Short mmCIF file of C-alpha atoms and ligand atoms in Angstrom, two decimals:
data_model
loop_
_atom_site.label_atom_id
_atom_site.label_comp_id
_atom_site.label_asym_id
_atom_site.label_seq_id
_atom_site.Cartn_x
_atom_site.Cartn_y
_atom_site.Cartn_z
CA UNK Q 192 0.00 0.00 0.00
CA UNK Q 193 1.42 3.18 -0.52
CA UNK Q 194 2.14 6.30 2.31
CA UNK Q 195 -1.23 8.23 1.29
CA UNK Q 196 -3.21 5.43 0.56
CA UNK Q 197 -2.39 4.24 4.51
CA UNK Q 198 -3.37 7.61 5.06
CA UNK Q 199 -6.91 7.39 3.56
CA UNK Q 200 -7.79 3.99 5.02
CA UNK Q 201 -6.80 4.49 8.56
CA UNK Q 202 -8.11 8.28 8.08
CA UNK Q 203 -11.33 7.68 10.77
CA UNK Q 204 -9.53 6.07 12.94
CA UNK Q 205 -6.71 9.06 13.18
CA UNK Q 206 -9.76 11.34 13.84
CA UNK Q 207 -10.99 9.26 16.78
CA UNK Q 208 -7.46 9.78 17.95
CA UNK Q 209 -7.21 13.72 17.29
CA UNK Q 210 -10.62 13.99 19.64
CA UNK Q 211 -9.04 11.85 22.31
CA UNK Q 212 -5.98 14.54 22.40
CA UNK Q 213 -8.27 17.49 22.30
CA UNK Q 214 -10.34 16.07 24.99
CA UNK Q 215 -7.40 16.77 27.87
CA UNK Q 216 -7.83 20.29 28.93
CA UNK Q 217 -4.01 21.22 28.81
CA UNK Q 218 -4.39 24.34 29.40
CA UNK Q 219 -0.65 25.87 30.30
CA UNK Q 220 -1.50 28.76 32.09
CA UNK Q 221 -3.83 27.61 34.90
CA UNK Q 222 -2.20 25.65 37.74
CA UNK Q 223 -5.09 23.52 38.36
CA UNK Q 224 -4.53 21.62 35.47
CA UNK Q 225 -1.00 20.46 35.80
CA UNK Q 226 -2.32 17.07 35.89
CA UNK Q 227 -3.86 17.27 32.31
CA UNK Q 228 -0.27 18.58 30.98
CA UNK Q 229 1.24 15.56 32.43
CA UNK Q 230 -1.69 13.08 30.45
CA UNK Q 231 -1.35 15.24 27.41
CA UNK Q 232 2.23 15.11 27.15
CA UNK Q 233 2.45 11.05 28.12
CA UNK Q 234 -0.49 10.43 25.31
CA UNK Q 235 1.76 12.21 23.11
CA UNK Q 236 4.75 10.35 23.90
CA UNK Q 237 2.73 6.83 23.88
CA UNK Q 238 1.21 7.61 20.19
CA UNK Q 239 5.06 8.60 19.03
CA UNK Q 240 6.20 5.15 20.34
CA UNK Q 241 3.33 3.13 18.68
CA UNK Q 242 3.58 5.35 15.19
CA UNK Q 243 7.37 3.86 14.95
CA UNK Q 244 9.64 6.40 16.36
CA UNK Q 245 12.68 4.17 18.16
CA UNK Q 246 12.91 6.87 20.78
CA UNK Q 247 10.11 9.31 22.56
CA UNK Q 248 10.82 10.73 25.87
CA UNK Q 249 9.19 13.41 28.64
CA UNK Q 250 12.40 15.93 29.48
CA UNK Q 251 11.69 17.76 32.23
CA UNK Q 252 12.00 21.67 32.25
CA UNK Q 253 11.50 24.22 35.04
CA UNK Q 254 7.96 24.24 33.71
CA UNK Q 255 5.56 21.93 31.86
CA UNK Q 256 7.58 19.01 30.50
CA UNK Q 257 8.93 19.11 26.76
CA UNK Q 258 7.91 15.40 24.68
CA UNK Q 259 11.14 14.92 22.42
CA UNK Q 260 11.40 11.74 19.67
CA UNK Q 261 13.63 10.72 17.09
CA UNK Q 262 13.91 9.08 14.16
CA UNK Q 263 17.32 8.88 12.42
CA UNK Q 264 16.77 5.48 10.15
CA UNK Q 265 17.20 7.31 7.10
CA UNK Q 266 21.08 7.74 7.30
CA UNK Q 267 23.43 10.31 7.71
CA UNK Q 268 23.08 11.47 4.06
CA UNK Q 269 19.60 12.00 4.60
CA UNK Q 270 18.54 15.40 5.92
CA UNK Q 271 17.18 15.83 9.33
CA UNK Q 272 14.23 17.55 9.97
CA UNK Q 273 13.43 19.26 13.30
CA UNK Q 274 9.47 19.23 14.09
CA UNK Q 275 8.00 22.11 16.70
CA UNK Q 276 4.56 21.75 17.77
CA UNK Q 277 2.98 22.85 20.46
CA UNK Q 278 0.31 20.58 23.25
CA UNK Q 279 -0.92 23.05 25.59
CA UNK Q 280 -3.76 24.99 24.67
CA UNK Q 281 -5.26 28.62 25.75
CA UNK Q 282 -7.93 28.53 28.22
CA UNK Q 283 -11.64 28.08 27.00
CA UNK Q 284 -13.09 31.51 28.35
CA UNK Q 285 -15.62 32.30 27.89
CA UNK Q 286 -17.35 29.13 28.00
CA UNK Q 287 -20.85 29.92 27.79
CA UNK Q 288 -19.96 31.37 24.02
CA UNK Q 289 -19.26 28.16 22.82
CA UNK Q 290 -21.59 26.25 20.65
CA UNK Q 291 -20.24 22.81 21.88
CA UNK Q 292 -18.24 21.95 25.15
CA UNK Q 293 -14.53 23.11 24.39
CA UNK Q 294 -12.86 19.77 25.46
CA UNK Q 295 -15.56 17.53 24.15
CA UNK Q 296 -14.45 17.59 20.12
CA UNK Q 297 -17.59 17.27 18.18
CA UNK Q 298 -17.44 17.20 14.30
CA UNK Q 299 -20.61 19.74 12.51
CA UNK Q 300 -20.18 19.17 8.98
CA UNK Q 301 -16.68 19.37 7.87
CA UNK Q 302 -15.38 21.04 11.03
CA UNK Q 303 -14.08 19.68 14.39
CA UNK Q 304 -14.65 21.84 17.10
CA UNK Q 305 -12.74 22.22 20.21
CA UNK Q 306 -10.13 24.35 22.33
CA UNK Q 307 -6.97 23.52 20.57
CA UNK Q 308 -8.31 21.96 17.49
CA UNK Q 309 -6.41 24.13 15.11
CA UNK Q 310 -3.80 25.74 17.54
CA UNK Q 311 -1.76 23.72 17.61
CA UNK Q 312 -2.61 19.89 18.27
CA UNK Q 313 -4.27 19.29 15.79
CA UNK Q 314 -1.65 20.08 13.43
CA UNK Q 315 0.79 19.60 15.63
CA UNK Q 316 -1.05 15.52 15.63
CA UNK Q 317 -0.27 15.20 11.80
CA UNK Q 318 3.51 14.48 11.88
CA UNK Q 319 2.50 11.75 14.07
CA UNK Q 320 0.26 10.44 11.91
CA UNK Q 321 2.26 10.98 8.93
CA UNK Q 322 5.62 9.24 10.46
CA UNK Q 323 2.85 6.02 11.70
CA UNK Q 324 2.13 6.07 7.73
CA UNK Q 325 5.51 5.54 6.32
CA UNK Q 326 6.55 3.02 9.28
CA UNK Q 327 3.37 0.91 8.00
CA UNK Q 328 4.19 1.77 4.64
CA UNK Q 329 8.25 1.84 3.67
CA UNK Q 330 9.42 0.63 7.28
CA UNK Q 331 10.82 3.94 7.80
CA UNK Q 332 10.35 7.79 7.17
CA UNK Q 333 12.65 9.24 4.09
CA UNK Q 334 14.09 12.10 6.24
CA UNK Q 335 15.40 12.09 9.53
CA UNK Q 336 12.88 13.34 12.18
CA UNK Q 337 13.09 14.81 15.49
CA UNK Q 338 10.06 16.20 16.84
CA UNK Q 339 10.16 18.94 19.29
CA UNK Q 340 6.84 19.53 21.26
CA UNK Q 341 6.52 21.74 24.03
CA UNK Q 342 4.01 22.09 26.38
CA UNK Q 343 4.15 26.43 27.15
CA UNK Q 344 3.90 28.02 23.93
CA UNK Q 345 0.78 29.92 24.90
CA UNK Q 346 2.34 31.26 27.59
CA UNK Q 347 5.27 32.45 26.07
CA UNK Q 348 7.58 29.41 26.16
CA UNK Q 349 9.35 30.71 29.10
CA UNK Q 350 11.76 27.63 29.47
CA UNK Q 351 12.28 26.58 25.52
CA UNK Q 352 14.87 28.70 25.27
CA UNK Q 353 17.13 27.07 27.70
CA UNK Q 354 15.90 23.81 27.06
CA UNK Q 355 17.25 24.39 23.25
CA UNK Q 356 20.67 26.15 24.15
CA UNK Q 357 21.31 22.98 26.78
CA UNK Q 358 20.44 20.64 24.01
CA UNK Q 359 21.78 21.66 20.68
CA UNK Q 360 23.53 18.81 20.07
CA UNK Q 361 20.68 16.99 20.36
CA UNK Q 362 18.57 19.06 18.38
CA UNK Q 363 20.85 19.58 15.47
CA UNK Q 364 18.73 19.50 12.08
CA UNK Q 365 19.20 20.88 8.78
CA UNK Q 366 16.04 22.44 8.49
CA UNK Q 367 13.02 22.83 11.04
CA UNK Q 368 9.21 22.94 10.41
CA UNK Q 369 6.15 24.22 12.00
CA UNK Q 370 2.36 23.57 11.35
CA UNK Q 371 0.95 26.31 13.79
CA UNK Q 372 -0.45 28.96 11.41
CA UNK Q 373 -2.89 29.33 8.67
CA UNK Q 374 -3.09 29.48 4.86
CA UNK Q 375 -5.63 31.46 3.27
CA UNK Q 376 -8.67 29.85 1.93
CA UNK Q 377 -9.27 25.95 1.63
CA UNK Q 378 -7.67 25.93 -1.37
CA UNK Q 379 -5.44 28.57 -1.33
CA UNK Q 380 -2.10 27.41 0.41
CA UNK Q 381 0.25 29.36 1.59
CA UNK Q 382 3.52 29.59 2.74
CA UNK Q 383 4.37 32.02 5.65
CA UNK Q 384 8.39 33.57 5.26
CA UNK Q 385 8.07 35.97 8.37
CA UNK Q 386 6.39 36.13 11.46
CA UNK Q 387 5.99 39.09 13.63
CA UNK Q 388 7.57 38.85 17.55
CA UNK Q 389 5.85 40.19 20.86
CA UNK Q 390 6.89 42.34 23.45
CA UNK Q 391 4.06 42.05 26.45
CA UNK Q 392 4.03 44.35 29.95
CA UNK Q 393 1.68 45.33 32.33
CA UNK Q 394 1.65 48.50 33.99
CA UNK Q 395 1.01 49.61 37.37
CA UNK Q 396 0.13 53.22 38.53
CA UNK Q 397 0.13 54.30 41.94
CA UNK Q 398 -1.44 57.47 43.49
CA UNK Q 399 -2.77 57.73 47.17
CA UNK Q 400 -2.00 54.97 49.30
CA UNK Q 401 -5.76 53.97 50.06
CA UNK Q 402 -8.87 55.06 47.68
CA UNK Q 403 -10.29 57.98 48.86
CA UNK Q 404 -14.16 59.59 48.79
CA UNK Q 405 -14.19 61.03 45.19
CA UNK Q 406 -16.48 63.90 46.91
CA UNK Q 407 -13.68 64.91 49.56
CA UNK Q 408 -10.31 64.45 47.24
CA UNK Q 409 -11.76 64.52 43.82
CA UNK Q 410 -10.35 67.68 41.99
CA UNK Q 411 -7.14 67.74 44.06
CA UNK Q 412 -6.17 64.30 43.53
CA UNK Q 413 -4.92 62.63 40.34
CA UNK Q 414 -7.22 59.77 39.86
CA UNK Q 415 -4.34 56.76 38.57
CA UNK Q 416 -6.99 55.75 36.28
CA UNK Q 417 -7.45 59.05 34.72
CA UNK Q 418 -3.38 59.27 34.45
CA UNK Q 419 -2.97 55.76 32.98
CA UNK Q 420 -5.48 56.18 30.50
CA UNK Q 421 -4.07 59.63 29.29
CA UNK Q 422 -0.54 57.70 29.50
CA UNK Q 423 -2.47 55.21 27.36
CA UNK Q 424 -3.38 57.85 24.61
CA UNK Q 425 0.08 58.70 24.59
CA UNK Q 426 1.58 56.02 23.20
CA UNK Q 427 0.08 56.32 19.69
CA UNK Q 428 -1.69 58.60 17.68
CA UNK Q 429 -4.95 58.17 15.71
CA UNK Q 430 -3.27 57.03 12.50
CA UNK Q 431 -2.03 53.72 14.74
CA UNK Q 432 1.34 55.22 14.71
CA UNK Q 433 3.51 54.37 17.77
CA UNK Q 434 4.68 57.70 20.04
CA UNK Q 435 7.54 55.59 22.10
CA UNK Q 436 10.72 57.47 20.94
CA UNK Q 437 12.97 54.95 19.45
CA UNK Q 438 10.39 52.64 18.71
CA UNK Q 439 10.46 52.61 15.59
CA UNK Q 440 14.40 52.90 15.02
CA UNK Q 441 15.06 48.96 14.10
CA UNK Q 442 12.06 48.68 11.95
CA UNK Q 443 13.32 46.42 8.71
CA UNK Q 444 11.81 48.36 5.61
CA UNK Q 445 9.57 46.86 2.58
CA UNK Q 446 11.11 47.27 -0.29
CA UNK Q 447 9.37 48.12 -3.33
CA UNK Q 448 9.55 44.51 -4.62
CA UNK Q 449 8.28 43.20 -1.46
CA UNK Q 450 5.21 45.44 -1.39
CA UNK Q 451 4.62 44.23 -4.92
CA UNK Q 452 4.46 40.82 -4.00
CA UNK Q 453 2.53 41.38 -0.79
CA UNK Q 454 -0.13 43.11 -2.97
CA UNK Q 455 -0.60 40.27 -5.07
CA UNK Q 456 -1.60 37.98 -1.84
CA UNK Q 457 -5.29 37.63 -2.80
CA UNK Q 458 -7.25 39.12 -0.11
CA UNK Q 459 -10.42 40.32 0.05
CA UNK Q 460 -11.74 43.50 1.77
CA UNK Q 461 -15.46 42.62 2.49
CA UNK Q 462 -13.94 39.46 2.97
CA UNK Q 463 -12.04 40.64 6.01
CA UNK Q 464 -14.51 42.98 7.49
CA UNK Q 465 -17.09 40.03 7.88
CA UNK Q 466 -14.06 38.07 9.21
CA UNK Q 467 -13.15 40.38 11.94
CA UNK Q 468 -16.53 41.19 12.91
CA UNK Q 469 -15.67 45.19 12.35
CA UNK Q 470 -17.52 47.69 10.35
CA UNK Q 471 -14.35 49.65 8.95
CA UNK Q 472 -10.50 49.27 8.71
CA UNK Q 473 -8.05 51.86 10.77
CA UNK Q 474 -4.44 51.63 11.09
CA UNK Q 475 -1.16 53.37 9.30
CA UNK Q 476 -3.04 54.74 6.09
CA UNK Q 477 0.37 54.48 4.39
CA UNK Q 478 0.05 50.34 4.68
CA UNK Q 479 -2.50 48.26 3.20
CA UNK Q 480 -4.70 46.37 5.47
CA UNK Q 481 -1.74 43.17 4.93
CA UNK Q 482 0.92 45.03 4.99
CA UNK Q 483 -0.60 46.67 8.71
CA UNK Q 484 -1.49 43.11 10.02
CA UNK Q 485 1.92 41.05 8.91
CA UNK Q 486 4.76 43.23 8.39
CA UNK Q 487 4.31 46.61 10.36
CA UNK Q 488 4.57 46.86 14.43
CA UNK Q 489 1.47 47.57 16.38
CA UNK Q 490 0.68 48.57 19.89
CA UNK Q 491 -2.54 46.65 21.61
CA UNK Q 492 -3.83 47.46 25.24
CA UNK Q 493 -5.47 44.10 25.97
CA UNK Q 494 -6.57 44.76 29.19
CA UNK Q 495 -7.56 47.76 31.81
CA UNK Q 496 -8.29 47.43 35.29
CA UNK Q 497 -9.06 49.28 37.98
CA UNK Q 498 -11.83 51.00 40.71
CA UNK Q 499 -14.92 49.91 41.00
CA UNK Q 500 -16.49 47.15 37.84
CA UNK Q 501 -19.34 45.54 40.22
CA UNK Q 502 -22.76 46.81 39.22
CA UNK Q 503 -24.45 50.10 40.42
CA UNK Q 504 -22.11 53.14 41.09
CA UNK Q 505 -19.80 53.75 43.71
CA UNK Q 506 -18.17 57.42 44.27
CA UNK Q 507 -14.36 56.15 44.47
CA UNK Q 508 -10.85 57.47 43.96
CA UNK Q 509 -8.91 54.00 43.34
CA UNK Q 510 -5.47 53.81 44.79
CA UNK Q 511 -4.34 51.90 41.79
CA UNK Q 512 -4.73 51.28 37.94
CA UNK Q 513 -3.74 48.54 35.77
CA UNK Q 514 -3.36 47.66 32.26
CA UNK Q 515 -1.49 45.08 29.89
CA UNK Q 516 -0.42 45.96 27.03
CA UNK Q 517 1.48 44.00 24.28
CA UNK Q 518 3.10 45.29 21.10
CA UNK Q 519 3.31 43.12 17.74
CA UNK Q 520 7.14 43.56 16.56
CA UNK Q 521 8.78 42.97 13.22
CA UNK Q 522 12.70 42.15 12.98
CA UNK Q 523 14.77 44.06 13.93
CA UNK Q 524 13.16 44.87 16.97
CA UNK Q 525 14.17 43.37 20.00
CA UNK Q 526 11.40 42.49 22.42
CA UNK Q 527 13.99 43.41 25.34
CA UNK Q 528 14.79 47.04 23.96
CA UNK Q 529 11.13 47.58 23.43
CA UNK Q 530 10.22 46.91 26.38
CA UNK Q 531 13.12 49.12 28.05
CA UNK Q 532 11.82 52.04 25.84
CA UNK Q 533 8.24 51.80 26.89
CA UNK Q 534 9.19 51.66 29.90
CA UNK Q 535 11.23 54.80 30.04
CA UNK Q 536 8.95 56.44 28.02
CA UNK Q 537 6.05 56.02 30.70
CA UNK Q 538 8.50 56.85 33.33
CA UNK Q 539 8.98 60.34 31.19
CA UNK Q 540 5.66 61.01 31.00
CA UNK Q 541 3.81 60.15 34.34
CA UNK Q 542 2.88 62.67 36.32
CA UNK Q 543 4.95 63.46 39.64
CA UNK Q 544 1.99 62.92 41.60
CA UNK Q 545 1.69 59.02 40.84
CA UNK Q 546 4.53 56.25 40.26
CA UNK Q 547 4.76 54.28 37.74
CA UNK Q 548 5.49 50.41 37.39
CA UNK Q 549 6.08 48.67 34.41
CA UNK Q 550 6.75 44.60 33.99
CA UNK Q 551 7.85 42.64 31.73
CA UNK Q 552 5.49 39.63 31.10
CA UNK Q 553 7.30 38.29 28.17
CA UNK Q 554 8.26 38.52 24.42
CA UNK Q 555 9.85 36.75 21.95
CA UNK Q 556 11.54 37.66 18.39
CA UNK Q 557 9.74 37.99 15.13
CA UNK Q 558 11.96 36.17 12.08
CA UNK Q 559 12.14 36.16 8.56
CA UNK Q 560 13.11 33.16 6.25
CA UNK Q 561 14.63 32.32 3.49
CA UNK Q 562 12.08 32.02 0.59
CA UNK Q 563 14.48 29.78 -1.80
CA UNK Q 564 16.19 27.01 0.64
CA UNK Q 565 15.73 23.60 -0.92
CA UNK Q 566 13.51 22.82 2.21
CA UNK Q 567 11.19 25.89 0.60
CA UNK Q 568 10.94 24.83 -2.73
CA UNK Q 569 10.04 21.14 -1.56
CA UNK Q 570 7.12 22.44 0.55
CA UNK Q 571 6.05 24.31 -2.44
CA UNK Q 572 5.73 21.93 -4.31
CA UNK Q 573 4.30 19.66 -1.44
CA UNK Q 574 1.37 21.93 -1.69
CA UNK Q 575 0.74 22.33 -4.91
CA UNK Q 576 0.75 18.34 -5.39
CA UNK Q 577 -1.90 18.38 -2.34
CA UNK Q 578 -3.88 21.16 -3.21
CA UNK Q 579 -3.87 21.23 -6.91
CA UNK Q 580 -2.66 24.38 -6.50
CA UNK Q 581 0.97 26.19 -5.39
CA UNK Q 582 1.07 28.21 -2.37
CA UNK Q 583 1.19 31.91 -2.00
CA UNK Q 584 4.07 33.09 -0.17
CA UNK Q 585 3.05 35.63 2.67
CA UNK Q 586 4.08 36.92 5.97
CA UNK Q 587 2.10 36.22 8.81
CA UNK Q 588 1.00 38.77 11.93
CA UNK Q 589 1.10 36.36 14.93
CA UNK Q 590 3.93 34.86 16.70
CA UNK Q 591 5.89 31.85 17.13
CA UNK Q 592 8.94 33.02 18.71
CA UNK Q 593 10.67 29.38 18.58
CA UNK Q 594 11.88 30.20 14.98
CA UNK Q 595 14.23 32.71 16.01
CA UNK Q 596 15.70 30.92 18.64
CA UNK Q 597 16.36 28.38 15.98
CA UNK Q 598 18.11 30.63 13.54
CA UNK Q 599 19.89 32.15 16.59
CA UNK Q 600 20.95 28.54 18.98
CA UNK Q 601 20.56 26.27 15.80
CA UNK Q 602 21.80 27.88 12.50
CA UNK Q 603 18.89 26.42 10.96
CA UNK Q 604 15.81 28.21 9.07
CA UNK Q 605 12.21 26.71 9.36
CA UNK Q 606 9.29 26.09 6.68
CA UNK Q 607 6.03 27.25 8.16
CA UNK Q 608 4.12 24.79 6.75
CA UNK Q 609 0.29 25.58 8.43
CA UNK Q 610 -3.30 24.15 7.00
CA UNK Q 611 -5.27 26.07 9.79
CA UNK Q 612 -7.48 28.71 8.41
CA UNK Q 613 -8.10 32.21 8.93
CA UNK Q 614 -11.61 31.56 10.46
CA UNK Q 615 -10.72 28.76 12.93
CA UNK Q 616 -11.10 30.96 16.30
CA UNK Q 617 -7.84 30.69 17.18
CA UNK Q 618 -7.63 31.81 21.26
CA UNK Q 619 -11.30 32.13 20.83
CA UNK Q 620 -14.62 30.39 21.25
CA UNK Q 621 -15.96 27.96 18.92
CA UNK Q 622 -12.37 27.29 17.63
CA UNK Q 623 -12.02 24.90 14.58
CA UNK Q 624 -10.00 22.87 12.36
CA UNK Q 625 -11.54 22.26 8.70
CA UNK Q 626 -11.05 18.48 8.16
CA UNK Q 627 -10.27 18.41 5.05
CA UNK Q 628 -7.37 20.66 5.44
CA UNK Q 629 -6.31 17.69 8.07
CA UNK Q 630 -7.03 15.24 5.05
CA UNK Q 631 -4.51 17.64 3.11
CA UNK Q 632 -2.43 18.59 5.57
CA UNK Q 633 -1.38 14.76 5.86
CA UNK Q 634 -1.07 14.27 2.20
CA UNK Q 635 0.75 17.37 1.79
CA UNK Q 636 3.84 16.27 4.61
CA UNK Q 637 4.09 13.08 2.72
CA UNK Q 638 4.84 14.73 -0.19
CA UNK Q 639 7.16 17.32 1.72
CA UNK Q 640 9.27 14.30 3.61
CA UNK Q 641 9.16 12.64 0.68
CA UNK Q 642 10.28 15.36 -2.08
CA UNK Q 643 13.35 16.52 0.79
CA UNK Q 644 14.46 13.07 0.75
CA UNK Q 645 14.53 12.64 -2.79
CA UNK Q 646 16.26 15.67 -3.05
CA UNK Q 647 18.40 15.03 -0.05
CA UNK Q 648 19.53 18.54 0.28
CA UNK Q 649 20.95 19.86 3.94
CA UNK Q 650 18.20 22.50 4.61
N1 BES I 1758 -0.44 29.47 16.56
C1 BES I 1758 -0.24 30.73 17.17
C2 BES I 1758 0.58 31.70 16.34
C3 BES I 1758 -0.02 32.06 15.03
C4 BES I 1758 -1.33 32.46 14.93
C5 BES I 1758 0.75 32.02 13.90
C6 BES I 1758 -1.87 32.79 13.71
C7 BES I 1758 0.23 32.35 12.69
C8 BES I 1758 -1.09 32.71 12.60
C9 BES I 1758 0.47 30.56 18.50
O1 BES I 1758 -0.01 29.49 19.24
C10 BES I 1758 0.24 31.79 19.32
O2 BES I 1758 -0.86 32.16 19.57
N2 BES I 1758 1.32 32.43 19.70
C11 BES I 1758 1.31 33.53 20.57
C12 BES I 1758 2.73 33.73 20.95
C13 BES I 1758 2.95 34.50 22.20
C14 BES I 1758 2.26 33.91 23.39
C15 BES I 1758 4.44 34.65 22.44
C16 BES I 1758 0.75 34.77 19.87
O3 BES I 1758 1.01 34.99 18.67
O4 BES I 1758 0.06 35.52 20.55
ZN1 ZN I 1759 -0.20 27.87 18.37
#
């Protein structure tokens, strides 16, 4: 039998297995469910072990565990390909918006619903399934493979880093790869080159020392709400463009030839609008609505907290105000000097009657590929065999911070291979995965492992 027809016979059966994963509520960031990291990272481990791989092992870091495998039968003169996925998930919230229980996968037509469906374990599940097909098929896969799946992306993959600088030897590839984005219709694949990085704080700002009677102090006391949210308007002007001196300063330009290219990314206006729920578009009128999302900086309060939120009205001066904010960053930027110019920035402009706090959540490095490695032009054509059509090449607005580290600890560039799509929820209620992208997403890999084999090029 050959690799994809394995694929389409034991397809059910690899679903049933998908909604098993998604059923353990790893979410990373909430304590209480340490246990379900620990059963989502040993299912992981167990299905690597029975899909072939000689080696699959939980390595402890300060934080949720890391599931590592190999698979080195295809000989030194073989490339070796590094695999990053992702099995911890964001939490559900808020639950009652969901249209079926977030860790109860249910299938509605040709879409499986559930918290991580999409992001990432679902396509994080298809190397497994795709290294299971060409151990039942050829005895072994035709590239090296070493699969990389950490359990703390969501929350910034705090302890990846040194888990990858204390085990580069171990980790040495020619090439990674990464399903955790989207392309851009069913069948419109795409290939993502860059990915923007994060820099994420929250502030504090202090003024009196208890909250006071808005009646006795009001008018001679500077309400740290009122100051953080004129701080807040501070930071950029209507036009979405970002006030923090220096900010801009390592911004990596488009080039004329890029801007061509990004213009010919099909993309639809209305399209978008109804996407994103929003009536019109704002942001840097000198960008197109692309160019704003994928390859310019942005600045995001995502939070604001403060005073009195419980219901009816209550006359208070709050003590304190909070907010987090996070800021979208292309390369050059460093996540650490952003954050050090914010910071002195809203040190400069708070008023002396308040101080000022800000602290550094996380961040991680944005990254830009090569477009024409040999690892490129075999998941080009990859796609196009899958699809029936070849992908678009495009930049992409989130973050997956792992793919600098890998450029920086590894040498080594990654394809961003993703088959999410732009509607699956991602973070958000009702998240998604369109089967048949998981149908294509299989086939697709096949071809890639295959095609980098064949052409058994180092990266
Ligand atoms: N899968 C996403 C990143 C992503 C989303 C890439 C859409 C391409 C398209 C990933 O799980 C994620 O959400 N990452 C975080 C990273 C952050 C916590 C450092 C993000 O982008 O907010
Ligand atoms: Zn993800």
């Amino acid at each position: 039998m050959s690799t994809l027809a394995y694929i389409h016979a034991n397809y059910p059966r690899f679903l049933t297995e998908l909604k098993t994963f998604l059923s353990i509520p790893s979410i990373s960031t909430r304590p209480e469910h340490q246990p379900d990291m620990v059963r989502a990272a040993g299912w992981l481990r167990e299905q690597l072990l029975s899909a072939g791989f000689p080696r699959a092992d939980i390595m402890p870091t300060d934080g949720h565990p890391v599931v590592y495998a190999e698979w080195l039968a295809a000989g030194p003169e073989a490339p070796t390909v590094l695999v990053y996925g992702h099995y911890d998930v964001q939490p559900a919230d808020p639950l009652d918006l969901w249209r079926t229980p977030p860790f109860k996968p249910t299938v509605i037509g040709d879409d499986l619903y559930a918290r991580g469906a999409s992001d990432d374990k679902g396509q994080a599940f298809l190397y497994v399934k795709v290294a299971e097909a060409f151990h039942a098929t050829a005895g072994t896969p035709p590239v090296n493979l070493k699969c990389l799946f950490e359990g703390e992306e969501e929350i910034g993959s705090p302890h990846l880093d040194p888990f990858i600088r204390a085990h580069t030897d171990l980790l040495a590839a020619d090439v990674a790869v990464i399903s955790d984005s989207h392309i851009l219709g069913k069948d419109m694949p795409a290939l993502v080159y860059a990915l923007r990085g994060l820099a994420y704080v929250e502030v504090a700002v202090t003024g009196p020392d208890h909250d006071l009677h808005s009646g006795i102090y009001g008018g001679a006391v500077n309400n740290p709400l009122n100051v953080l949210c004129r701080m807040i308007a501070q930071l950029q002007d209507e036009d979405g463009h970002i006030l923090i001196p220096g900010f801009y300063d390592k911004v990596r330009s488009l080039d004329d030839a890029e801007r061509a290219e990004l213009a010919r990314v099909p993309f639809s206006h209305d399209d978008w609008l109804a996407e994103a729920g929003v009536r019109a578009a704002w942001g840097e009128s000198d960008y197109t609505v692309v160019e704003r999302t994928t390859a310019r900086p942005t600045l995001d309060v995502n939070g604001i907290w403060g005073g009195y939120i419980e219901r009816g009205a209550k006359t208070v001066l709050p003590s304190q105000a909070f907010a987090k904010l996070s800021m979208r960053l292309v390369a050059d930027q460093d996540p650490a000097e952003i954050t050090r110019l914010i910071t002195a920035y809203f040190q400069q402009i708070a008023p002396p009657s308040v101080t000022v706090e800000v602290r550094d959540l996380h961040g991680g490095n944005g990254a830009i590929v090569r477009r024409d490695s040999p690892a490129m032009l075999a998941a080009r054509e990859a796609y196009r065999r899958a699809f029936g059509v070849a992908p678009v090449l495009m930049r992409e607005g989130g973050s997956i911070p792992v793919v600098a580290t890998f450029q920086k600890e590894l040498g080594i560039d990654t394809v961003l291979m993703g088959f999410g799509l732009p509607d699956d929820r991602l973070h958000s209620p009702n998240e998604k995965f369109h089967l048949p992208n998981f149908a294509k997403g299989l086939e697709t890999l096949v071809h890639f492992m295959t095609l980098l084999g064949e052409s058994g090029a180092r990266g």
